[in-house]
Tab-separated table of C-alpha atoms in Angstrom:
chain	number	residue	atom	x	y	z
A	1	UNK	CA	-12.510	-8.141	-21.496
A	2	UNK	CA	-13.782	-11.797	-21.035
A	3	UNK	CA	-16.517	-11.743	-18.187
A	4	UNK	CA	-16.252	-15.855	-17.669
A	5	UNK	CA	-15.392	-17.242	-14.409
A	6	UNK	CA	-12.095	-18.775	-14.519
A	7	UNK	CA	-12.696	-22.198	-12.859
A	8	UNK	CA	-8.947	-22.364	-11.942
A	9	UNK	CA	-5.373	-20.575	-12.546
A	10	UNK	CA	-3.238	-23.770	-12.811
A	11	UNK	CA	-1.223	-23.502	-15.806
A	12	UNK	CA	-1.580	-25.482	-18.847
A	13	UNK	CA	-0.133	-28.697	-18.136
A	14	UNK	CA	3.079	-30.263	-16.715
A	15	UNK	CA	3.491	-32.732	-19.918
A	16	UNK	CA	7.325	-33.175	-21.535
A	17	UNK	CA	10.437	-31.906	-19.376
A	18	UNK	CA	10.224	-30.799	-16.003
A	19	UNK	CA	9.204	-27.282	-15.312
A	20	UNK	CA	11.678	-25.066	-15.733
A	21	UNK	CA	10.822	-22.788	-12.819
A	22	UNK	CA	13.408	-20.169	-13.481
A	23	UNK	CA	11.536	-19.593	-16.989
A	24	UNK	CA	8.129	-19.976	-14.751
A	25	UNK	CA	9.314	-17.013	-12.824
A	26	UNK	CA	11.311	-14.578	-15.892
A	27	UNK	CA	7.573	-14.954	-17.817
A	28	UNK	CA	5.322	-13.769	-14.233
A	29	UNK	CA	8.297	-11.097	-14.178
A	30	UNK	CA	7.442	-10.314	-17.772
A	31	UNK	CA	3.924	-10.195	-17.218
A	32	UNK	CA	4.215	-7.878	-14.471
A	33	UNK	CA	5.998	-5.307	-16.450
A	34	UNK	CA	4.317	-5.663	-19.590
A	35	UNK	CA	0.888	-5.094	-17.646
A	36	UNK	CA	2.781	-1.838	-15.923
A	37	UNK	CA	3.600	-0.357	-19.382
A	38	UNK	CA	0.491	-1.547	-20.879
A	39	UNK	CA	-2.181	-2.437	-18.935
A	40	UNK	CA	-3.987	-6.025	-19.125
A	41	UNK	CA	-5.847	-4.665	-22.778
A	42	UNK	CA	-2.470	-4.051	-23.821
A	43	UNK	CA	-0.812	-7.228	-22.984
A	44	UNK	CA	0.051	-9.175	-25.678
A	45	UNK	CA	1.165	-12.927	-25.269
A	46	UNK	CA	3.992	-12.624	-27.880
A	47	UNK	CA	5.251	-9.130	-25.696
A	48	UNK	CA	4.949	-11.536	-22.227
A	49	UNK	CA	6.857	-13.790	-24.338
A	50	UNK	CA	9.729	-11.620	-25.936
A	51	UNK	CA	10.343	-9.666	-22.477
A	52	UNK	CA	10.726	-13.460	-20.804
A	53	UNK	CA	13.268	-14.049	-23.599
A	54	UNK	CA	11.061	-17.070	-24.626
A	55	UNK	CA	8.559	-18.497	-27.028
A	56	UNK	CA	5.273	-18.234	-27.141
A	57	UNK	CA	5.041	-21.988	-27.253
A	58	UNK	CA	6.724	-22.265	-24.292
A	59	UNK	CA	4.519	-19.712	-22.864
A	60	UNK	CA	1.252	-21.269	-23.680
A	61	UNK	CA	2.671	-24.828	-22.301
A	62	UNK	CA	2.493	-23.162	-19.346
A	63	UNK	CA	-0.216	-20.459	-19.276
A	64	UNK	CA	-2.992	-21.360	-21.516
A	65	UNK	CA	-4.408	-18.347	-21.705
A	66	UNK	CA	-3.601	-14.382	-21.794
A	67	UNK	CA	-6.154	-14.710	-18.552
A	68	UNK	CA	-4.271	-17.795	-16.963
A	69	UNK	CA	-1.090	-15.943	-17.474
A	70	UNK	CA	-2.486	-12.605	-15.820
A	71	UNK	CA	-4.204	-14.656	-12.903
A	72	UNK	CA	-1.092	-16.582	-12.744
A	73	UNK	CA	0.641	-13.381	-11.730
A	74	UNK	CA	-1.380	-12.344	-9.797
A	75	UNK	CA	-1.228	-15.288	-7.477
A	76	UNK	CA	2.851	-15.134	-7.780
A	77	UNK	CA	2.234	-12.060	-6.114
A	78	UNK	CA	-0.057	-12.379	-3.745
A	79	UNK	CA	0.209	-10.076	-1.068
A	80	UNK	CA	2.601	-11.030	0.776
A	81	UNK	CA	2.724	-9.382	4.448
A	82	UNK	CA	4.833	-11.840	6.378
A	83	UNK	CA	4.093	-13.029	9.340
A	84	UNK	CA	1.240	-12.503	12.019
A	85	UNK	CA	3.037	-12.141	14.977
A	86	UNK	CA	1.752	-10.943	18.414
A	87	UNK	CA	3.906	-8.559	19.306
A	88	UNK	CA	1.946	-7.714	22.713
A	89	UNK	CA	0.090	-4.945	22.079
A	90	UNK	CA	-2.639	-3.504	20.035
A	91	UNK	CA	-0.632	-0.714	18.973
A	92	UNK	CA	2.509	-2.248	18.041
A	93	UNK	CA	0.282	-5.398	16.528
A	94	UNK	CA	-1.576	-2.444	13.961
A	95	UNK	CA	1.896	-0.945	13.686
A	96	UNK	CA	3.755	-3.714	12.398
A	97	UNK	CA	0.893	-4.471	10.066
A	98	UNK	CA	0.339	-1.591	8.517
A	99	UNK	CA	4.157	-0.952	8.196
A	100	UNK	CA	3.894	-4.175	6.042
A	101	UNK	CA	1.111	-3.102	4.157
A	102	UNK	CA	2.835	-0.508	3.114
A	103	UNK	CA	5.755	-2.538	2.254
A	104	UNK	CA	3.692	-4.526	-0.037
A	105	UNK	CA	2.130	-1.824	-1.693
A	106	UNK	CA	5.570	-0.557	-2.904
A	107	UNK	CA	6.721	-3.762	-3.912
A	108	UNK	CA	6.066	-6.291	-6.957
A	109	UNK	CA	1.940	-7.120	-5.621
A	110	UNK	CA	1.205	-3.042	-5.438
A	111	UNK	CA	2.477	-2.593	-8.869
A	112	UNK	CA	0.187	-5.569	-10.169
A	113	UNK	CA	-3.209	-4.832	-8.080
A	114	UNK	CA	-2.557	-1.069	-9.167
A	115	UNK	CA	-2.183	-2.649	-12.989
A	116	UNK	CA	-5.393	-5.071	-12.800
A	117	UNK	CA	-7.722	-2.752	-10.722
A	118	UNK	CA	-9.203	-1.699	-13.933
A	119	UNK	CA	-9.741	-5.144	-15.843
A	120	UNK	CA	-10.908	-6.964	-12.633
A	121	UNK	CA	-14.302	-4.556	-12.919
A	122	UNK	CA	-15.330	-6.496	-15.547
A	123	UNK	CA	-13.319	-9.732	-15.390
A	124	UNK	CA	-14.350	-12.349	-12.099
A	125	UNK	CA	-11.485	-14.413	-12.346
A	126	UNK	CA	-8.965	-11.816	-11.444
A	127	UNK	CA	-11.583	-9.636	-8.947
A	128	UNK	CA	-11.599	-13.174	-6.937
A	129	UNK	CA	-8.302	-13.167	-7.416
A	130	UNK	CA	-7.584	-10.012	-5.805
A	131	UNK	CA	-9.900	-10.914	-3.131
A	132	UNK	CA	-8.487	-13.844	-1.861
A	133	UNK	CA	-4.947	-13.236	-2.112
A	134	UNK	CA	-4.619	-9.200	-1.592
A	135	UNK	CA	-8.109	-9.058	0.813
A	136	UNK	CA	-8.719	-11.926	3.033
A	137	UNK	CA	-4.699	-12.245	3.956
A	138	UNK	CA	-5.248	-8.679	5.303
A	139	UNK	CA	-8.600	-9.257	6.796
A	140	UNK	CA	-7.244	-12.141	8.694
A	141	UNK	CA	-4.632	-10.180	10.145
A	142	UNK	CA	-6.788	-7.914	11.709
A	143	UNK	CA	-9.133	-10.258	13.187
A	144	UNK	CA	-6.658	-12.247	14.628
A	145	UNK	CA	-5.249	-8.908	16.630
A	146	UNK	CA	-8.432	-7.937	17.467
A	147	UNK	CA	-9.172	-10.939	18.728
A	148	UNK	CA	-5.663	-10.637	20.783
A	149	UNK	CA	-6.575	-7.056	22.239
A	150	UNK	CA	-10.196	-7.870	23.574
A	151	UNK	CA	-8.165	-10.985	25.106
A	152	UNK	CA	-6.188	-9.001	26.911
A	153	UNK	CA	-8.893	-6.156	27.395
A	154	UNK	CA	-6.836	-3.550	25.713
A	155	UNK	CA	-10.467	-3.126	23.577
A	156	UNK	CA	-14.033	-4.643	23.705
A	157	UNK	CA	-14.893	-7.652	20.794
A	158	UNK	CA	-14.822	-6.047	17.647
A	159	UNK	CA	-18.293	-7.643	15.999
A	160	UNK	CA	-17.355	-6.259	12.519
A	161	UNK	CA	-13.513	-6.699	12.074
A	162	UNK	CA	-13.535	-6.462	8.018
A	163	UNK	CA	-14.441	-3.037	8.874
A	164	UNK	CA	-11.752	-2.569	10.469
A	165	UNK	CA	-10.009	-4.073	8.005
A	166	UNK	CA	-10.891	-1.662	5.395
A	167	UNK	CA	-10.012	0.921	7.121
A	168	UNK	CA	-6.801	-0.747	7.358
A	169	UNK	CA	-6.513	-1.353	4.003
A	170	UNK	CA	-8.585	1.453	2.214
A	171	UNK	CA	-5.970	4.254	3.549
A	172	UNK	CA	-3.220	3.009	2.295
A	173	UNK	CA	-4.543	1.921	-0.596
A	174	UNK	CA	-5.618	5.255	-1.658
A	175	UNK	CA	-2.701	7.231	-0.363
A	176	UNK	CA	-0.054	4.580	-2.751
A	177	UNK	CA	-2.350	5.289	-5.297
A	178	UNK	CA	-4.007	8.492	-5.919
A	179	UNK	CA	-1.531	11.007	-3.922
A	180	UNK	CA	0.986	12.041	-5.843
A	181	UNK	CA	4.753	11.578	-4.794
A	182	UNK	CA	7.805	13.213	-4.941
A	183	UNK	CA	10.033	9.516	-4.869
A	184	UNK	CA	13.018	9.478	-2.688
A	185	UNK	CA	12.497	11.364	0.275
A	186	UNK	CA	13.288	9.136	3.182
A	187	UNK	CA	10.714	6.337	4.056
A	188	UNK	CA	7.732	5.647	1.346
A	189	UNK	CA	4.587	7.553	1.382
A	190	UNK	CA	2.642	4.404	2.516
A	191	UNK	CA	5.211	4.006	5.996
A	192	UNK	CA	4.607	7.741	6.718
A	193	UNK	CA	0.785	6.943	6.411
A	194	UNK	CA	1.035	4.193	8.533
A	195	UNK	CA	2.373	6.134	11.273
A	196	UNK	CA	-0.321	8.874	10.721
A	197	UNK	CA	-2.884	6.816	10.749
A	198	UNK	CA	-2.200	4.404	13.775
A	199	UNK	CA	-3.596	7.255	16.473
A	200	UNK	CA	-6.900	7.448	14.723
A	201	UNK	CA	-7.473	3.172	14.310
A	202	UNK	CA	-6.803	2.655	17.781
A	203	UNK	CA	-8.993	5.921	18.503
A	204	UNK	CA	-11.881	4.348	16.456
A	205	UNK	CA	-11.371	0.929	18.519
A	206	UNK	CA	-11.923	2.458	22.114
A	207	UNK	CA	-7.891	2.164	22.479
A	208	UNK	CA	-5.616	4.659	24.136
A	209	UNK	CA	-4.034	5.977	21.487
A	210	UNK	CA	-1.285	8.115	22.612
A	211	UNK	CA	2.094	8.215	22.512
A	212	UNK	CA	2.831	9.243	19.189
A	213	UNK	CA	2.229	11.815	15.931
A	214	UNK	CA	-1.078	12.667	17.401
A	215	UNK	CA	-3.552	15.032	16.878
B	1	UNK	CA	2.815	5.146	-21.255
B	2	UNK	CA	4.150	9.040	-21.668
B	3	UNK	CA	5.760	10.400	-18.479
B	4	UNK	CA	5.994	13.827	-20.026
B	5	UNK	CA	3.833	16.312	-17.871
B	6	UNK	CA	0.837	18.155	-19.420
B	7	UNK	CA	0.899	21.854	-18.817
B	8	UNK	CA	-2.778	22.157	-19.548
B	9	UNK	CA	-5.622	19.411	-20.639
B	10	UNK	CA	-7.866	22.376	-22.731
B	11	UNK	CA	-9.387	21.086	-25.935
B	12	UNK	CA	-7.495	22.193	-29.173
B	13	UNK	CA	-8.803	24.871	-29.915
B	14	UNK	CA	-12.399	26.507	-30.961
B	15	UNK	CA	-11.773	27.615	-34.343
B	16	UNK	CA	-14.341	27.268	-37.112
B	17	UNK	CA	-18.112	26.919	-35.878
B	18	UNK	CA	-19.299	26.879	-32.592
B	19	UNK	CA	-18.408	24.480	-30.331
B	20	UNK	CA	-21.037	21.724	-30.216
B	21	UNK	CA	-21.602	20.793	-26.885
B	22	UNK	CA	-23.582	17.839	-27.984
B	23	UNK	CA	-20.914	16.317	-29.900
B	24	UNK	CA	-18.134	16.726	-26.687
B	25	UNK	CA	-20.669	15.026	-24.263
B	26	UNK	CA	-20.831	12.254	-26.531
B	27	UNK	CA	-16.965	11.868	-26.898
B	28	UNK	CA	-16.769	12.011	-23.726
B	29	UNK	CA	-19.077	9.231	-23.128
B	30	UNK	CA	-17.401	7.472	-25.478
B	31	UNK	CA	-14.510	8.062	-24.110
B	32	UNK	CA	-15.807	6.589	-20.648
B	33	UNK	CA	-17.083	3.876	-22.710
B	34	UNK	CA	-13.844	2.606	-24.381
B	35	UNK	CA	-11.840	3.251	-21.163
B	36	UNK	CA	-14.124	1.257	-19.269
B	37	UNK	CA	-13.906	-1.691	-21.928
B	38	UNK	CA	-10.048	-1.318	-23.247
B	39	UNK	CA	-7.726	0.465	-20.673
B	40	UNK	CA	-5.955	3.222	-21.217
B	41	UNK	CA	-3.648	1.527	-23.366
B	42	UNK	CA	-6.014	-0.177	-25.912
B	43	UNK	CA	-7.775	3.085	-26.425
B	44	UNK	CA	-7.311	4.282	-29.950
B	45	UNK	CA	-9.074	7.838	-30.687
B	46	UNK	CA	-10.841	6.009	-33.359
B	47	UNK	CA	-12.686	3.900	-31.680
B	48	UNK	CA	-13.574	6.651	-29.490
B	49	UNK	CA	-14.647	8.802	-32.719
B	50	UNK	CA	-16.328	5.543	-33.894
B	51	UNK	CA	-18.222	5.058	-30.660
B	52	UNK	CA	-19.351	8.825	-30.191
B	53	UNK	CA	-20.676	8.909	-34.378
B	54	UNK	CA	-18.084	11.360	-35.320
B	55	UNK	CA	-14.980	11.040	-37.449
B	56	UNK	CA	-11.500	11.331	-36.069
B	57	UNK	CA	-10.923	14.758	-37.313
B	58	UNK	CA	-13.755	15.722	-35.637
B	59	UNK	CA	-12.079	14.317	-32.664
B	60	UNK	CA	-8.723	15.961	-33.293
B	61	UNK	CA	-10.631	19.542	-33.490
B	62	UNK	CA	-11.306	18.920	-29.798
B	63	UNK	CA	-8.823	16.957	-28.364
B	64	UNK	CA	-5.175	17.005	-29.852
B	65	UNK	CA	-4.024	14.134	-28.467
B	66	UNK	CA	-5.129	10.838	-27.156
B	67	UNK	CA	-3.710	11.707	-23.784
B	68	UNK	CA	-5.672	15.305	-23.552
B	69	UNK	CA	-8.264	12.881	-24.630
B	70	UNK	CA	-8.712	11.225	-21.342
B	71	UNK	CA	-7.436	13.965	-18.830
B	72	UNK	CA	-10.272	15.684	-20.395
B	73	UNK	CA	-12.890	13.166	-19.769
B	74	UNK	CA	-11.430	12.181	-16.235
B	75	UNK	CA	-12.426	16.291	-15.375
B	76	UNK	CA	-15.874	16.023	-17.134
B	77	UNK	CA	-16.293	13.206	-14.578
B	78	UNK	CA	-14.449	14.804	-12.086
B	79	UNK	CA	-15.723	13.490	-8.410
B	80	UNK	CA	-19.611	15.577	-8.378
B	81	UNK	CA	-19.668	15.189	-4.169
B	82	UNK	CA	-22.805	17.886	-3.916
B	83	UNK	CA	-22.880	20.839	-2.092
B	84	UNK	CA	-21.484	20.785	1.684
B	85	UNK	CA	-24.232	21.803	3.885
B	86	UNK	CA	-23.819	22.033	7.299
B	87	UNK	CA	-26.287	20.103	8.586
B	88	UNK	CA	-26.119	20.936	12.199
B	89	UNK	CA	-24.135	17.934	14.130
B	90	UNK	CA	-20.961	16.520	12.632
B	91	UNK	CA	-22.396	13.024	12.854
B	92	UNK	CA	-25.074	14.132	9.854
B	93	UNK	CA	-22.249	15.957	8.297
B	94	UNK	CA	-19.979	13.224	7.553
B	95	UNK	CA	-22.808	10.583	7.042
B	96	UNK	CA	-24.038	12.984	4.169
B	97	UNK	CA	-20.017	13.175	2.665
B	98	UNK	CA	-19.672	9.157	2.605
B	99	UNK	CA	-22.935	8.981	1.288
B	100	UNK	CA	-21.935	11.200	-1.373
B	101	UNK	CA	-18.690	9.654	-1.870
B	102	UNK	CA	-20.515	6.488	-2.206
B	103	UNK	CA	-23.213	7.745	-5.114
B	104	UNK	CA	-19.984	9.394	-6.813
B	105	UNK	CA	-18.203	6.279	-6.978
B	106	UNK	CA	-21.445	4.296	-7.837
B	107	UNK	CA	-21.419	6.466	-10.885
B	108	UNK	CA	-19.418	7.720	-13.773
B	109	UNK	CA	-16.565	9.122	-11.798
B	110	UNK	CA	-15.921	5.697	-10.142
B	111	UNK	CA	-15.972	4.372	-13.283
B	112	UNK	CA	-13.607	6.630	-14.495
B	113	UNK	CA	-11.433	6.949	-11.723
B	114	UNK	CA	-11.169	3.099	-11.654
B	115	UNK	CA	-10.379	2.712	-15.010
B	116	UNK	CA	-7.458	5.248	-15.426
B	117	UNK	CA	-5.936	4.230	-11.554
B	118	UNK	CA	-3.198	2.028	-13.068
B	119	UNK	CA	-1.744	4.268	-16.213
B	120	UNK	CA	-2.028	7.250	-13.764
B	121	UNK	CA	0.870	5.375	-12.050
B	122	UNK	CA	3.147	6.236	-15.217
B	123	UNK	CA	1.482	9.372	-16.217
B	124	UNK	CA	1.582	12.322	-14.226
B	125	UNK	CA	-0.608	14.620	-15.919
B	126	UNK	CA	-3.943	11.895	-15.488
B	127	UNK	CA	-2.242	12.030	-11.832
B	128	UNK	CA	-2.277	15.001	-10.967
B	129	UNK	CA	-5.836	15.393	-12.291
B	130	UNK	CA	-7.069	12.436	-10.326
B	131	UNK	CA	-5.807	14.262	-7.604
B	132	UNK	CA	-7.161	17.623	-8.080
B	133	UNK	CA	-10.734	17.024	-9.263
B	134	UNK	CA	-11.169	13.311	-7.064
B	135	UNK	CA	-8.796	13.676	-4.029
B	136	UNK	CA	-8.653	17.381	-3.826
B	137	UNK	CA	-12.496	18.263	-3.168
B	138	UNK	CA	-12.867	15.372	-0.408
B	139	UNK	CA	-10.338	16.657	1.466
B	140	UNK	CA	-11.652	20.097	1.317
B	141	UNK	CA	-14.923	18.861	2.560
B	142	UNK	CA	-13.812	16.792	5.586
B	143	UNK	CA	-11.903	19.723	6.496
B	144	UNK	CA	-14.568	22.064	6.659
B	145	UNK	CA	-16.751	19.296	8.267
B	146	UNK	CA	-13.979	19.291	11.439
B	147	UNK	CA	-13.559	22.572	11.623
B	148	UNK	CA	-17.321	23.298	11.788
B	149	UNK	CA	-17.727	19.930	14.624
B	150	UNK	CA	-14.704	21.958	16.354
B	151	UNK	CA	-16.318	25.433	16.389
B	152	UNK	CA	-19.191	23.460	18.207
B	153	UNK	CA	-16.832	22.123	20.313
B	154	UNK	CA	-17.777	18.213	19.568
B	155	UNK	CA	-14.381	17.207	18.894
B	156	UNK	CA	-10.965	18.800	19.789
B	157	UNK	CA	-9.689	20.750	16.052
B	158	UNK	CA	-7.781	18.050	14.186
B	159	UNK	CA	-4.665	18.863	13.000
B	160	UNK	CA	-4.157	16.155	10.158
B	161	UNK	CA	-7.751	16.631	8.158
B	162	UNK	CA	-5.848	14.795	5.678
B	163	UNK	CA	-5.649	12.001	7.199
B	164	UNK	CA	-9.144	12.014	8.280
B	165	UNK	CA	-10.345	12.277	4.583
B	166	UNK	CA	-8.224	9.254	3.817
B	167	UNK	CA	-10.117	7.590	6.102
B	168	UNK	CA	-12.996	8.712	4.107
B	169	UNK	CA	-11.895	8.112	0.621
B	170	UNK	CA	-10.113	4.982	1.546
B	171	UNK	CA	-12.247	2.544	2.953
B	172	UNK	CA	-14.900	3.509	0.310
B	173	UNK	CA	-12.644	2.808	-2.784
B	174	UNK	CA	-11.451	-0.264	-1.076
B	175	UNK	CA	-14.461	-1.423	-0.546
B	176	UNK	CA	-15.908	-0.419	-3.741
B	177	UNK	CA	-12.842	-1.988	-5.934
B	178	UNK	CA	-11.609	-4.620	-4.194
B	179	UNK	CA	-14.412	-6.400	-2.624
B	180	UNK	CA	-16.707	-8.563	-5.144
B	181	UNK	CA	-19.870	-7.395	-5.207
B	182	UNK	CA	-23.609	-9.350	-6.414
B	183	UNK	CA	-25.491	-6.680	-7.855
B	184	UNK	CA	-28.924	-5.739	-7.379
B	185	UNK	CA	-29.113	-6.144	-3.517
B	186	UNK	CA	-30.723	-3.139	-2.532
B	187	UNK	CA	-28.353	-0.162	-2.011
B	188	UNK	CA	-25.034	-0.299	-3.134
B	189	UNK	CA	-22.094	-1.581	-1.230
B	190	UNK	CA	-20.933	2.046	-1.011
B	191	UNK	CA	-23.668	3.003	1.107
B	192	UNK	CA	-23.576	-0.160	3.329
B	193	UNK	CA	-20.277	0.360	4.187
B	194	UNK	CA	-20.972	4.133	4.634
B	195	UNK	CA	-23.296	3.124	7.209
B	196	UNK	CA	-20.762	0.598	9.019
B	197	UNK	CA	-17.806	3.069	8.813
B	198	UNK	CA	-19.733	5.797	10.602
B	199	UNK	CA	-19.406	5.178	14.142
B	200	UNK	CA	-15.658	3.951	13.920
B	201	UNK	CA	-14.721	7.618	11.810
B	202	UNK	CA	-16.859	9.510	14.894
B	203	UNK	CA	-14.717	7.488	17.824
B	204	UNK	CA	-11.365	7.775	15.660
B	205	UNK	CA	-12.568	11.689	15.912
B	206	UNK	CA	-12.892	11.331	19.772
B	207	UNK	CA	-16.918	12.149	19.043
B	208	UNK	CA	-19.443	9.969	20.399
B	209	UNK	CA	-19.663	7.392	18.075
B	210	UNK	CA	-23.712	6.266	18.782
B	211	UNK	CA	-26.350	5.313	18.369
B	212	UNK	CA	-25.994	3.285	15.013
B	213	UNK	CA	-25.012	0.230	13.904
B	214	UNK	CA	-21.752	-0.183	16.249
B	215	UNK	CA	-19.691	-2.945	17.675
């Protein structure tokens, strides 16, 4: 609910015995799944606490704050879409990248940016957050294979690659979230998207976009 | 936090007096309201009966459940796109739909939609109503947009209109929820990125993408 800017997400302190880092990581696993089953307004710090099978002194010698804890998970699960490797060609560089979008959006940082989307409308902290470590990862991606194909004139300089990025991002985004799915049917919904929506990116880039499921 | 489907989100029932209409917008609002500021999961039906000036058996004559609640309020706000004119070339076409799409999620439905996106993920009824009254009449709209841009033989007939309207919805929910925002910077960030998304949709289309702000 708090609208404050967060100045930073480091927890508490480091005073007494070393971090335990195996209780560091049972209470972000406990904040993820308390946020999944009740949302950030839900969250309680003595729920956090009882999942992680600890106190909530321990908890608050660690995460300060309800908000520090939340922000703290978010940053343990920062998107995390591997490496940016240049595979040699546009197509198989957007491939592999939306293939690991879509990865990530199933996984542990889907399940939190789908449980914070609401709060971060009204709470900076965790909407920077979400921009710098589920956004600007992405965005990066994309300029640096942009940059790759007009290198090897596969496509002209892209002037507005966040663009891009969005429509990288907003797809698949979307189609995780507000399609629903049948689970269990071969490859997620995201990798099928991925694959569906390859044609039209390197379409919209002035790429040949055959072979594949094309129009 | 209920996974149990709902066969059908209808108020109550309508015994007793009239229905007064006056007194459902304004739990509705309320509704909206209490969403927007507590989640799905810290939203009692009394606060929502406080907010709206009514008591909760007032409530409970119109809503049975907390849960019918909100599926009722997400299709009061269901995604208002406008009418779809054809308005001659399917360059105007689609800038009118992501201008509309950007004004709808400038509004309450964005509101809405944004605030419900993470319980949806456990609850299929709110699910399945996102996807009816949000996803459902996009998608019916781009396709009727291709098909007319077809019939005037500006772009081959696509046969994944889905994806295309993921392309539309994506981008401008990504941009709109995950990209921080200063407000009061002349028109939204919707329409911005309406503008900027244009000519890469057209190309993706295998239309001629200008003239327009392009790469």
């Amino acid at each position: 609910m708090t609208t404050e800017h967060l100045p930073e997400a480091e927890p508490a302190s480091t005073r007494g015995r070393p971090r335990d880092t195996t209780r560091d990581r049972a209470l972000m696993e406990a904040t993820l799944s308390v946020l999944q089953s009740h949302g950030y307004s839900g969250l309680t710090t003595a729920a956090v606490a009882k999942e992680a099978g600890v106190s909530t002194a321990t908890l608050y010698r660690r995460w300060r704050s309800k908000e520090h804890l939340v922000v703290g998970a978010a940053q343990t699960w920062a998107e995390d879409l591997g490496p940016d490797h240049d595979t040699g060609s546009l197509r198989s560089d957007l491939s592999t990248l939306l293939h690991d979008k879509a990865r990530a959006l199933d996984g542990a940082s889907g399940r939190l940016l789908r449980a914070v989307l609401g709060e971060a409308a009204h709470n900076r902290a965790l909407a920077d957050v979400l921009f710098d470590d589920f956004v600007v990862p992405l965005q990066q991606r994309v300029s640096a294979l942009l940059e790759r194909a007009a290198e090897r004139g596969e496509i002209e300089p892209v002037q507005e690659p966040d663009v891009v990025g969005e429509m990288v991002i907003g797809p698949m985004v979307s189609h995780t979230f507000l399609i629903p799915h049948t689970p269990g049917q071969g490859p997620g919904p995201g990798h099928r998207m991925a694959d569906q929506l390859l044609p039209y990116l390197l379409r919209s880039l002035g790429a040949h976009a055959g072979p594949g499921p094309d129009r």
